Short mmCIF file of C-alpha atoms and ligand atoms in Angstrom, two decimals:
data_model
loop_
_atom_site.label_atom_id
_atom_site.label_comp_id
_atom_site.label_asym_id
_atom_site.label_seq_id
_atom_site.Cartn_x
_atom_site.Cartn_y
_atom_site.Cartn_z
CA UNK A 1 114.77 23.37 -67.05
CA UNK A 2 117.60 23.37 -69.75
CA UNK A 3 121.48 22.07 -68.16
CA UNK A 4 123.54 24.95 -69.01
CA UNK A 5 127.29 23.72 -69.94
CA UNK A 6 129.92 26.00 -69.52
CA UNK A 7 130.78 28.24 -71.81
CA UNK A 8 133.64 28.78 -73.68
CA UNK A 9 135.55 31.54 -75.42
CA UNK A 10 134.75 33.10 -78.73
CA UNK A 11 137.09 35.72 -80.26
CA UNK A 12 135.01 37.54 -82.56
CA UNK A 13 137.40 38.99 -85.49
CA UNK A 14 136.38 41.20 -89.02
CA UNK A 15 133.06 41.02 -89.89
CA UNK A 16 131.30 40.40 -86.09
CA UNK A 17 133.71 43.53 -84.70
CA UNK A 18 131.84 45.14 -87.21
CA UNK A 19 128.48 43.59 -85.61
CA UNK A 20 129.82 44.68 -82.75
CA UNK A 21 130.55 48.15 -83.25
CA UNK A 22 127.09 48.60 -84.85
CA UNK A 23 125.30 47.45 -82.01
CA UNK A 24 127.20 49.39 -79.92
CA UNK A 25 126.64 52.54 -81.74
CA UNK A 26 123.30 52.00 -81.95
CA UNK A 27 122.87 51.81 -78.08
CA UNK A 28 124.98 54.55 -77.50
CA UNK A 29 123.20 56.52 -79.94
CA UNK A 30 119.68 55.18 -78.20
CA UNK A 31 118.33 54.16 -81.00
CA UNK A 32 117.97 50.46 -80.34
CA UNK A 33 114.52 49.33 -80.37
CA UNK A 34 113.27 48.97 -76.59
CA UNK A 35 110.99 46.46 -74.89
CA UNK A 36 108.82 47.75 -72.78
CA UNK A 37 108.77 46.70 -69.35
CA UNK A 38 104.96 44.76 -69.30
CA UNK A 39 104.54 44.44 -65.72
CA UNK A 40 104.31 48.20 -65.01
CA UNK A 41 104.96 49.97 -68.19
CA UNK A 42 103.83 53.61 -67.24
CA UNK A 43 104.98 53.39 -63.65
CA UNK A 44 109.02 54.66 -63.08
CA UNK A 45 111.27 52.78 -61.56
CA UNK A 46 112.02 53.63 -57.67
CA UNK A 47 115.57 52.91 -58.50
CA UNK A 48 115.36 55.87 -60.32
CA UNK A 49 112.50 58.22 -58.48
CA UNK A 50 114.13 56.92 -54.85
CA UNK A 51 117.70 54.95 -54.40
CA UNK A 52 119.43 56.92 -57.25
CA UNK A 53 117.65 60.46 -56.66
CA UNK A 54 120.59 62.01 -54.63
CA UNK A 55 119.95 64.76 -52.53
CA UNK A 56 123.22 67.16 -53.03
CA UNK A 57 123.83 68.71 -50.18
CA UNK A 58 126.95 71.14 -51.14
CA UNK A 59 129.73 70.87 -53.36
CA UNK A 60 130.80 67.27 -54.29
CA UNK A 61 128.33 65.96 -51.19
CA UNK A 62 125.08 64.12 -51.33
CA UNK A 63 122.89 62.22 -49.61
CA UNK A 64 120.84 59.58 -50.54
CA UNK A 65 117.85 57.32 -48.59
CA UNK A 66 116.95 53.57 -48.24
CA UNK A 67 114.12 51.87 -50.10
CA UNK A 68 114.55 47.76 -49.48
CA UNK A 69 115.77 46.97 -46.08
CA UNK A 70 117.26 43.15 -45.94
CA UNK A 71 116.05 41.04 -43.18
CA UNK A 72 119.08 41.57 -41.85
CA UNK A 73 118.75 44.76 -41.06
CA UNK A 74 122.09 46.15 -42.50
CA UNK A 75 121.93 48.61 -45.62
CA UNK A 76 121.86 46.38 -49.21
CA UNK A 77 125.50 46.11 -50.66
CA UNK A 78 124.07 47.22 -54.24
CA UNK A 79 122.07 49.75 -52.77
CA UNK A 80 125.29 51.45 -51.12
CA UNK A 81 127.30 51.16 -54.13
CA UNK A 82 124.76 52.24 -56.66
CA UNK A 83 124.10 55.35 -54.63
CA UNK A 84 128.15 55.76 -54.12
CA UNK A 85 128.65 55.75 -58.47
CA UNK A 86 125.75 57.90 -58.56
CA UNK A 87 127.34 60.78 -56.70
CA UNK A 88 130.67 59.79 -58.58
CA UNK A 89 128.89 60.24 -61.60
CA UNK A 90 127.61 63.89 -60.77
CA UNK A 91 131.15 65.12 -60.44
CA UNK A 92 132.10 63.99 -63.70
CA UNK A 93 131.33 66.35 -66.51
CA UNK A 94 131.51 65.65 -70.49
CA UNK A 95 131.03 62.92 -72.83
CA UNK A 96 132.95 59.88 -70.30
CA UNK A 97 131.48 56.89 -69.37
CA UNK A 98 132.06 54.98 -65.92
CA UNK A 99 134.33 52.34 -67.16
CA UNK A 100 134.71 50.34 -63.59
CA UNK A 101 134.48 50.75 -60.33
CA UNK A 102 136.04 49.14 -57.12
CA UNK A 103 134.40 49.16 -53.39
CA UNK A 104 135.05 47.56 -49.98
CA UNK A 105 132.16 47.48 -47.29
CA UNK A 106 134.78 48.51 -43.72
CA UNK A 107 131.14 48.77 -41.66
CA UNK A 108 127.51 47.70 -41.64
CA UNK A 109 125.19 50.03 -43.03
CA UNK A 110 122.57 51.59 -40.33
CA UNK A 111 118.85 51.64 -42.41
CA UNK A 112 117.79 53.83 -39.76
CA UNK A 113 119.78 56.92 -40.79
CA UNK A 114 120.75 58.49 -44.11
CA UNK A 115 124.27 57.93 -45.82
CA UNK A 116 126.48 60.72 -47.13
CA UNK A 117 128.35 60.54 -50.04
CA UNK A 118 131.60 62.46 -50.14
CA UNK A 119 133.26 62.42 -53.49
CA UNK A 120 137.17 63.34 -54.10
CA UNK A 121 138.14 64.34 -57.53
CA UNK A 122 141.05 62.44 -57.99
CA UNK A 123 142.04 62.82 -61.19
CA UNK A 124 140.87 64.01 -64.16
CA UNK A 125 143.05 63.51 -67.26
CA UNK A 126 142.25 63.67 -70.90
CA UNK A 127 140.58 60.62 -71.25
CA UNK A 128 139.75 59.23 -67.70
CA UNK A 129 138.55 60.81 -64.91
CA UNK A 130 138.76 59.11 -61.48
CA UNK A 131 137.08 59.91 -58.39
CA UNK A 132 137.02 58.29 -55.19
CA UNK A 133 133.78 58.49 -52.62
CA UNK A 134 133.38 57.78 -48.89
CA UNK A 135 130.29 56.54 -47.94
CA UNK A 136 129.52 57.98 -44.59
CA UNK A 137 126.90 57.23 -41.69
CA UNK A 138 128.10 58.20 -37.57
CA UNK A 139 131.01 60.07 -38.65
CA UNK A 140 132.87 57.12 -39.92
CA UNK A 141 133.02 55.25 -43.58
CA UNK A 142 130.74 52.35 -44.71
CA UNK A 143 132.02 52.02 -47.96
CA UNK A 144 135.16 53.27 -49.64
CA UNK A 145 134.58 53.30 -53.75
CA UNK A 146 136.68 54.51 -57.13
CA UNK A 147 135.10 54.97 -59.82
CA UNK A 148 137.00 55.01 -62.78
CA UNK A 149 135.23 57.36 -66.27
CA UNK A 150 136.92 57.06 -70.08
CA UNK A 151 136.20 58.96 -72.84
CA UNK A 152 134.75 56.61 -76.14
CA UNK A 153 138.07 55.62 -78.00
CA UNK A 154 137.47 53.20 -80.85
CA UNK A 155 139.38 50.29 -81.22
CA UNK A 156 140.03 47.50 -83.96
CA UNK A 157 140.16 44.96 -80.31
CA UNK A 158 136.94 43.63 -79.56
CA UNK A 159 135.83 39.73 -78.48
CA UNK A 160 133.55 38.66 -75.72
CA UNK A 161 132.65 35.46 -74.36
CA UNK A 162 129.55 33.67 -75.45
CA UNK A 163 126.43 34.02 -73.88
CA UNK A 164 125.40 30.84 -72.63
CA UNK A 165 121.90 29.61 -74.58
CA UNK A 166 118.88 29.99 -72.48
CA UNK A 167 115.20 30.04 -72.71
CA UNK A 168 114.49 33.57 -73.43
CA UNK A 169 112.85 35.41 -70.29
CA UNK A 170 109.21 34.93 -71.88
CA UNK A 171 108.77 31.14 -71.31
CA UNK A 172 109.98 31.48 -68.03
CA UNK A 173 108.57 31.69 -64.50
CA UNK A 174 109.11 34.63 -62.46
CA UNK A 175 110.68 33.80 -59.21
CA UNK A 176 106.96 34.53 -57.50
CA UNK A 177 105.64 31.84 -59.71
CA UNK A 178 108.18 29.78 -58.91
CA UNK A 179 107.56 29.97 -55.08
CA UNK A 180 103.91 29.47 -54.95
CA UNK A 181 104.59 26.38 -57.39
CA UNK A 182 106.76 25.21 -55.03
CA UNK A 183 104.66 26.21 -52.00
CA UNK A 184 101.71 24.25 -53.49
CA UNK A 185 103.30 20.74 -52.89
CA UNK A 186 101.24 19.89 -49.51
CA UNK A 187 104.46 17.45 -48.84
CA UNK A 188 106.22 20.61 -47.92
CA UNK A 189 107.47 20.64 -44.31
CA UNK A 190 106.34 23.48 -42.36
CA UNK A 191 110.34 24.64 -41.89
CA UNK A 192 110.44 24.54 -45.52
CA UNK A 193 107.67 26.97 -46.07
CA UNK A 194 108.68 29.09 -43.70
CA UNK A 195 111.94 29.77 -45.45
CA UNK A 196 109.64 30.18 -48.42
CA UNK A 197 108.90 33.33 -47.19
CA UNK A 198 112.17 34.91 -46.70
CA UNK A 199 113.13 33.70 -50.89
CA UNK A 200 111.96 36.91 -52.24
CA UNK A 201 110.59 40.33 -50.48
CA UNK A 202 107.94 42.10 -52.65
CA UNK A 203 109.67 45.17 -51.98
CA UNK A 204 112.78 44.14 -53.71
CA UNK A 205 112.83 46.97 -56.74
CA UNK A 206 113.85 44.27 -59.34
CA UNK A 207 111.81 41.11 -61.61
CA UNK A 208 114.32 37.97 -61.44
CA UNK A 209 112.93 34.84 -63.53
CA UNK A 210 115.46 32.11 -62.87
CA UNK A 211 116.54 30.04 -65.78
CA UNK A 212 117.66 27.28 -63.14
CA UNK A 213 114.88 26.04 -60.23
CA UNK A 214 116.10 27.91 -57.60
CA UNK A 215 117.27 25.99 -54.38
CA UNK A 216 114.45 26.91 -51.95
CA UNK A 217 115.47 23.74 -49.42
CA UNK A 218 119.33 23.55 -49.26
CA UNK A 219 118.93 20.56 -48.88
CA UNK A 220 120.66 19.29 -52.06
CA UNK A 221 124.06 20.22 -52.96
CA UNK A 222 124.46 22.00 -56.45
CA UNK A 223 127.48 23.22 -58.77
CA UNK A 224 127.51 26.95 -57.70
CA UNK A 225 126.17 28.94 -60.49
CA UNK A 226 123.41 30.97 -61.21
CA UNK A 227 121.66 32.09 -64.02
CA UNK A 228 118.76 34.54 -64.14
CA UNK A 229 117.35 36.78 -65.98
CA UNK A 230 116.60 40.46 -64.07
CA UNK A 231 115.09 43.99 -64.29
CA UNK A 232 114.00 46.85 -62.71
CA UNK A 233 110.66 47.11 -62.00
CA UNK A 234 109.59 49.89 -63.26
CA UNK A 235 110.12 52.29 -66.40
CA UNK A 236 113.97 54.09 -66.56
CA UNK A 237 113.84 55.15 -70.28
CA UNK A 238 116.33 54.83 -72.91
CA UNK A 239 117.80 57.76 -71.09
CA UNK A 240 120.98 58.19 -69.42
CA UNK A 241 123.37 55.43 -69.29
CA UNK A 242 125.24 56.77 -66.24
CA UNK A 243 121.67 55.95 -64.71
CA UNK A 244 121.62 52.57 -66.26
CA UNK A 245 124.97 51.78 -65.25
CA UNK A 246 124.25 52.68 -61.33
CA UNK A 247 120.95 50.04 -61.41
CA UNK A 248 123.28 47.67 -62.95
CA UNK A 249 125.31 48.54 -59.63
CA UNK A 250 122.58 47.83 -57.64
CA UNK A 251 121.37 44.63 -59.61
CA UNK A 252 124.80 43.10 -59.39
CA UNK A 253 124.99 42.85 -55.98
CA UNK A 254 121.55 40.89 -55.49
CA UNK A 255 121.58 37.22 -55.28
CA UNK A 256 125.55 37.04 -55.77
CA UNK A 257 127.25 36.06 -52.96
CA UNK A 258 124.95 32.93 -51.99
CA UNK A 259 125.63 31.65 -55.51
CA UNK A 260 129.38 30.28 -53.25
CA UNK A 261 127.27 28.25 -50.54
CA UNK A 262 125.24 26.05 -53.47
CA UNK A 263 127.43 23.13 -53.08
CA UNK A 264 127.33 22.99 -49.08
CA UNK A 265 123.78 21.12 -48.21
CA UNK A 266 125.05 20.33 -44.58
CA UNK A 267 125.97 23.79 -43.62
CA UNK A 268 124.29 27.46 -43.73
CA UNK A 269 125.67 31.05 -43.05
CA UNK A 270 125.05 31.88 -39.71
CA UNK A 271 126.84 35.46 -40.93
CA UNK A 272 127.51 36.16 -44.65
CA UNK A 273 128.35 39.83 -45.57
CA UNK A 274 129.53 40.99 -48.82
CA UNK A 275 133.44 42.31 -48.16
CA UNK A 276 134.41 44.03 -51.53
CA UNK A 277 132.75 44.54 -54.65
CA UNK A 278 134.02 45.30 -58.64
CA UNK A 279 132.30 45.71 -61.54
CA UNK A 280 133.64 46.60 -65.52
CA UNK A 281 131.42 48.21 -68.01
CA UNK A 282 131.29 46.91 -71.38
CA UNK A 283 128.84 48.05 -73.68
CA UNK A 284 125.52 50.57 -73.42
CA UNK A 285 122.18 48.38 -71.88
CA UNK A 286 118.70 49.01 -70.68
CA UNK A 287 118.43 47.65 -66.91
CA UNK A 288 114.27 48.52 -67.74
CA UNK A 289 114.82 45.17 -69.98
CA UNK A 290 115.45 41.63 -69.25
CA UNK A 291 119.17 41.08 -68.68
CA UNK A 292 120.62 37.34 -68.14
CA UNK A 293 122.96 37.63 -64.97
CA UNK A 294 125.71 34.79 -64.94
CA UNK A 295 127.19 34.29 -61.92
CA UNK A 296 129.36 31.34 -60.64
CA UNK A 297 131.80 31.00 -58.17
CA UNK A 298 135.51 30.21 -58.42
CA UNK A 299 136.68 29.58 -55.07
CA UNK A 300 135.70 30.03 -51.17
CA UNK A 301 137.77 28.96 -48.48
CA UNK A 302 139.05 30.43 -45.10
CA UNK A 303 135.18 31.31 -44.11
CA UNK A 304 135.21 33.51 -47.46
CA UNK A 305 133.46 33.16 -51.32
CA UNK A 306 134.63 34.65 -54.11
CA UNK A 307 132.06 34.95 -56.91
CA UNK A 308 131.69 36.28 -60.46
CA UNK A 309 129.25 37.85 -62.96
CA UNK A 310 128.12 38.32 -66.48
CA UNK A 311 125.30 40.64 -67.02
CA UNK A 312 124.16 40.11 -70.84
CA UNK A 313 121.94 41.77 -72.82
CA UNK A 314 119.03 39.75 -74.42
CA UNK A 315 120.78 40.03 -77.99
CA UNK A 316 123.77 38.24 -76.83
CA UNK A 317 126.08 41.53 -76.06
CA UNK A 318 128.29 41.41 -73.13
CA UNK A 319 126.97 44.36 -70.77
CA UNK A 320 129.10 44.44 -67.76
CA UNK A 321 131.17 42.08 -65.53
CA UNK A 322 131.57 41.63 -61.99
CA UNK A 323 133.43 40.31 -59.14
CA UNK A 324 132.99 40.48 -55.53
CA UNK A 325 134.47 38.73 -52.26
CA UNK A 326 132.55 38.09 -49.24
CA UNK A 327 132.36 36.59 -45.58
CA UNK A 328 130.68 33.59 -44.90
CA UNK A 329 130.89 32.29 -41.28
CA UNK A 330 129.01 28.63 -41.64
CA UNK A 331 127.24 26.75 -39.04
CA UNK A 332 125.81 23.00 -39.95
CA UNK A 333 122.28 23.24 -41.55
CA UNK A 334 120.76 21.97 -38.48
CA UNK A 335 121.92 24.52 -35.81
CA UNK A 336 119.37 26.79 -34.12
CA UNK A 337 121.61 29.76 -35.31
C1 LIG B 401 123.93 40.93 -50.38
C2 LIG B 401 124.99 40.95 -49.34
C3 LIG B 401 125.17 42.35 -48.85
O1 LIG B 401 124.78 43.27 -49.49
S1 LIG B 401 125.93 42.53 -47.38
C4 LIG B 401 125.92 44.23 -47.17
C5 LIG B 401 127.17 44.91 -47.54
N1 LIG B 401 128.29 44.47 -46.72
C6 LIG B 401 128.37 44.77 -45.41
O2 LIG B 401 127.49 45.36 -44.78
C7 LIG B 401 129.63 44.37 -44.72
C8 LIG B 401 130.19 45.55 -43.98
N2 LIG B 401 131.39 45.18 -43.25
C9 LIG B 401 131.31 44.68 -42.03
O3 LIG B 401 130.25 44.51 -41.44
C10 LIG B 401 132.62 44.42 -41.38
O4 LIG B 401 133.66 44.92 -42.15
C11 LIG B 401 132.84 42.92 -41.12
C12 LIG B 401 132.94 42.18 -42.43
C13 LIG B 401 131.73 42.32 -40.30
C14 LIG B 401 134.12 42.87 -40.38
O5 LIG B 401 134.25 41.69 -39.62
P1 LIG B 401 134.99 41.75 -38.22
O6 LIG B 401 136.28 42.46 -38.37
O7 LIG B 401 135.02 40.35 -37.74
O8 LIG B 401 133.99 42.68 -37.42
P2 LIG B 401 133.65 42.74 -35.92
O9 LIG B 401 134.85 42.41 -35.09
O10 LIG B 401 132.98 44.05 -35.73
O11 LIG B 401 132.55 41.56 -35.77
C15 LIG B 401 131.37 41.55 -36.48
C16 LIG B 401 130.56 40.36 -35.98
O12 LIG B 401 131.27 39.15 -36.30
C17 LIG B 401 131.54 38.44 -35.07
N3 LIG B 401 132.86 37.85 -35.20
C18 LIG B 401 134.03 38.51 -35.25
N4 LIG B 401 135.02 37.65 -35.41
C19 LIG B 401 134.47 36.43 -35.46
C20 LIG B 401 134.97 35.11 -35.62
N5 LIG B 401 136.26 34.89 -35.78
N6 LIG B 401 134.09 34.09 -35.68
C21 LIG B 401 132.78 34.28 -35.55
N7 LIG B 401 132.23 35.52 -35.38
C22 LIG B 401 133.07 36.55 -35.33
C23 LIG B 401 131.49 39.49 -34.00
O13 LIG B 401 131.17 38.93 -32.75
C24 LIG B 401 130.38 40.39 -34.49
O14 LIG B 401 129.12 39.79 -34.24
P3 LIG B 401 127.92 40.63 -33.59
O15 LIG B 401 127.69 41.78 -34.54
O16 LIG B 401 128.46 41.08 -32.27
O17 LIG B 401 126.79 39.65 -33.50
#
């Protein structure tokens, strides 16, 4: 596997702002040419058919249902706040575009009931619209979200980072590969394989190829940072971006928060739950196509992580960004727990 150094900033000035701004008009426009998604090109994404297909109960009120359950039982982050922007989303009205949006998880979320999504118009101004939605289940809040929405406004200021070089998604293993690789090695202890099991759920809605070999042992102690490429499973379309943007939601929050515990090989989370959760659109993207997530981790301390995230898009163009914080009660690797 390549070693990814890190990155480090490029201002892009004249002539690539103008690169810039074409690309970007040409996604917003939907023109861009699209790659379709091989695995199961004529089959829709459940992201879109299930997670994101809000039932709207009455005015500014939805509700929405589960697809993946965890194995721990509690309600996905991603799932929670993808469903939370999508009922943001329907409130808004016009040409604005969810810009960012900031959550906290106050409760575990119960699969075995439905969430409701209550959604206060805060604001809406001439260019931005906020609103701010409760995510309900027994009366009480799960998840308290703003979503912030802003009108295109053009401006001479655009850089980005770089994205880091890769191996494009094509010459890489899916994560299934990957496991039964892995799984092959008759060496394997019997704990090991077990754990195998729990690496990746077929009913997770999403393709991941890592570009690093994932850490299925823990038993070796590595720089905490991820990179993967990810999509839907599933066809969304070229469509609507407020779509795109929720999946992005939901995508963000997978495989984040564990990116803090990489460099701890003698400990594990006996509880690990993600706290808050932020995310900043860029630029217009296709979560139906491979996407490199970059995440890393910039600090954890005081039984919390705090973690961070580029998603790219394959040509190199900043998508979104995210940030998230979240508990992580350790026990050594050993313990029964
Ligand atoms: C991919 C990752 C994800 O998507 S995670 C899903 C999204 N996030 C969430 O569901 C988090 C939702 N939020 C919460 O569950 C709560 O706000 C949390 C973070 C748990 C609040 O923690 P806390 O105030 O300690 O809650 P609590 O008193 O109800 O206890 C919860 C469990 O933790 C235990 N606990 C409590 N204090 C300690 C402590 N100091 N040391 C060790 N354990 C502690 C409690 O006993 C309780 O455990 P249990 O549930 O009884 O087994």
């Amino acid at each position: 596997m390549a070693e990814m150094g890190r990155q480090s900033v490029v201002l892009k000035y004249n002539n690539e702002d103008v690169e810039n701004e074409t690309l970007r008009s040409q996604y917003c426009n939907d023109t861009a040419p699209s790659v379709p998604n091989s695995s199961t090109p004529d089959v829709r994404s459940v992201l879109v058919t299930s997670v994101l297909n809000l039932e709207k109960l009455d005015t500014d009120l939805y509700r929405g249902k589960h697809y993946w359950i965890p194995s721990t039982q509690r309600l996905f982050g991603g799932e929670i706040i993808s469903q939370a922007l999508g009922a943001a989303s329907e409130t808004v009205t016009g040409q604005l575009s969810v810009h960012s949006l900031h959550c906290y998880f106050v409760r575990p979320g119960d699969p075995s009931v439905p969430v409701l999504y209550q959604v206060e118009r805060t604001r809406d101004g001439r260019s931005f619209s906020v609103r701010s939605v409760k995510a309900i289940q027994h009366d009480k809040p799960i998840l308290m979200c703003q979503a912030s929405f802003h009108a295109h406004q053009p401006s001479p200021l655009a850089h980005q980072y770089t994205m880091p070089t890769v191996p494009p998604p094509e010459d890489l293993l899916t994560m299934e590969e990957l496991v039964q690789q892995y799984a092959s090695d008759h060496n394997l202890a019997e704990r090991d394989r077990r754990a195998l099991n729990k690496v990746l759920d077929p009913e997770v809605p999403l393709e991941i190829k890592p570009v690093n070999m994932p850490a299925f042992s823990r038993r070796i102690a590595i720089e905490p940072r991820k990179l993967l490429w990810v999509r839907a499973k599933g066809h969304i379309g070229e469509g609507d971006m407020r779509q795109h943007c929720c999946v992005a939601a939901y995508v963000s929050d997978y495989s984040f928060l564990g990116t803090a515990v990489l460099p701890y090989a003698d400990f594990k989370p006996q509880f690990s739950a993600s706290l808050d959760h932020a995310m900043w659109f860029h630029n217009s993207f296709r979560t139906d196509e491979w996407m490199l997530y970059e995440i890393d981790s910039s600090w954890a301390g005081h039984s919390r992580g705090l973690v961070h995230g580029r998603l790219w898009r394959q040509d190199g163009v900043l998508a979104a960004s995210s940030a998230q914080e979240g508990l992580l009660r350790m026990v050594p690797s050993e313990s029964k727990l």
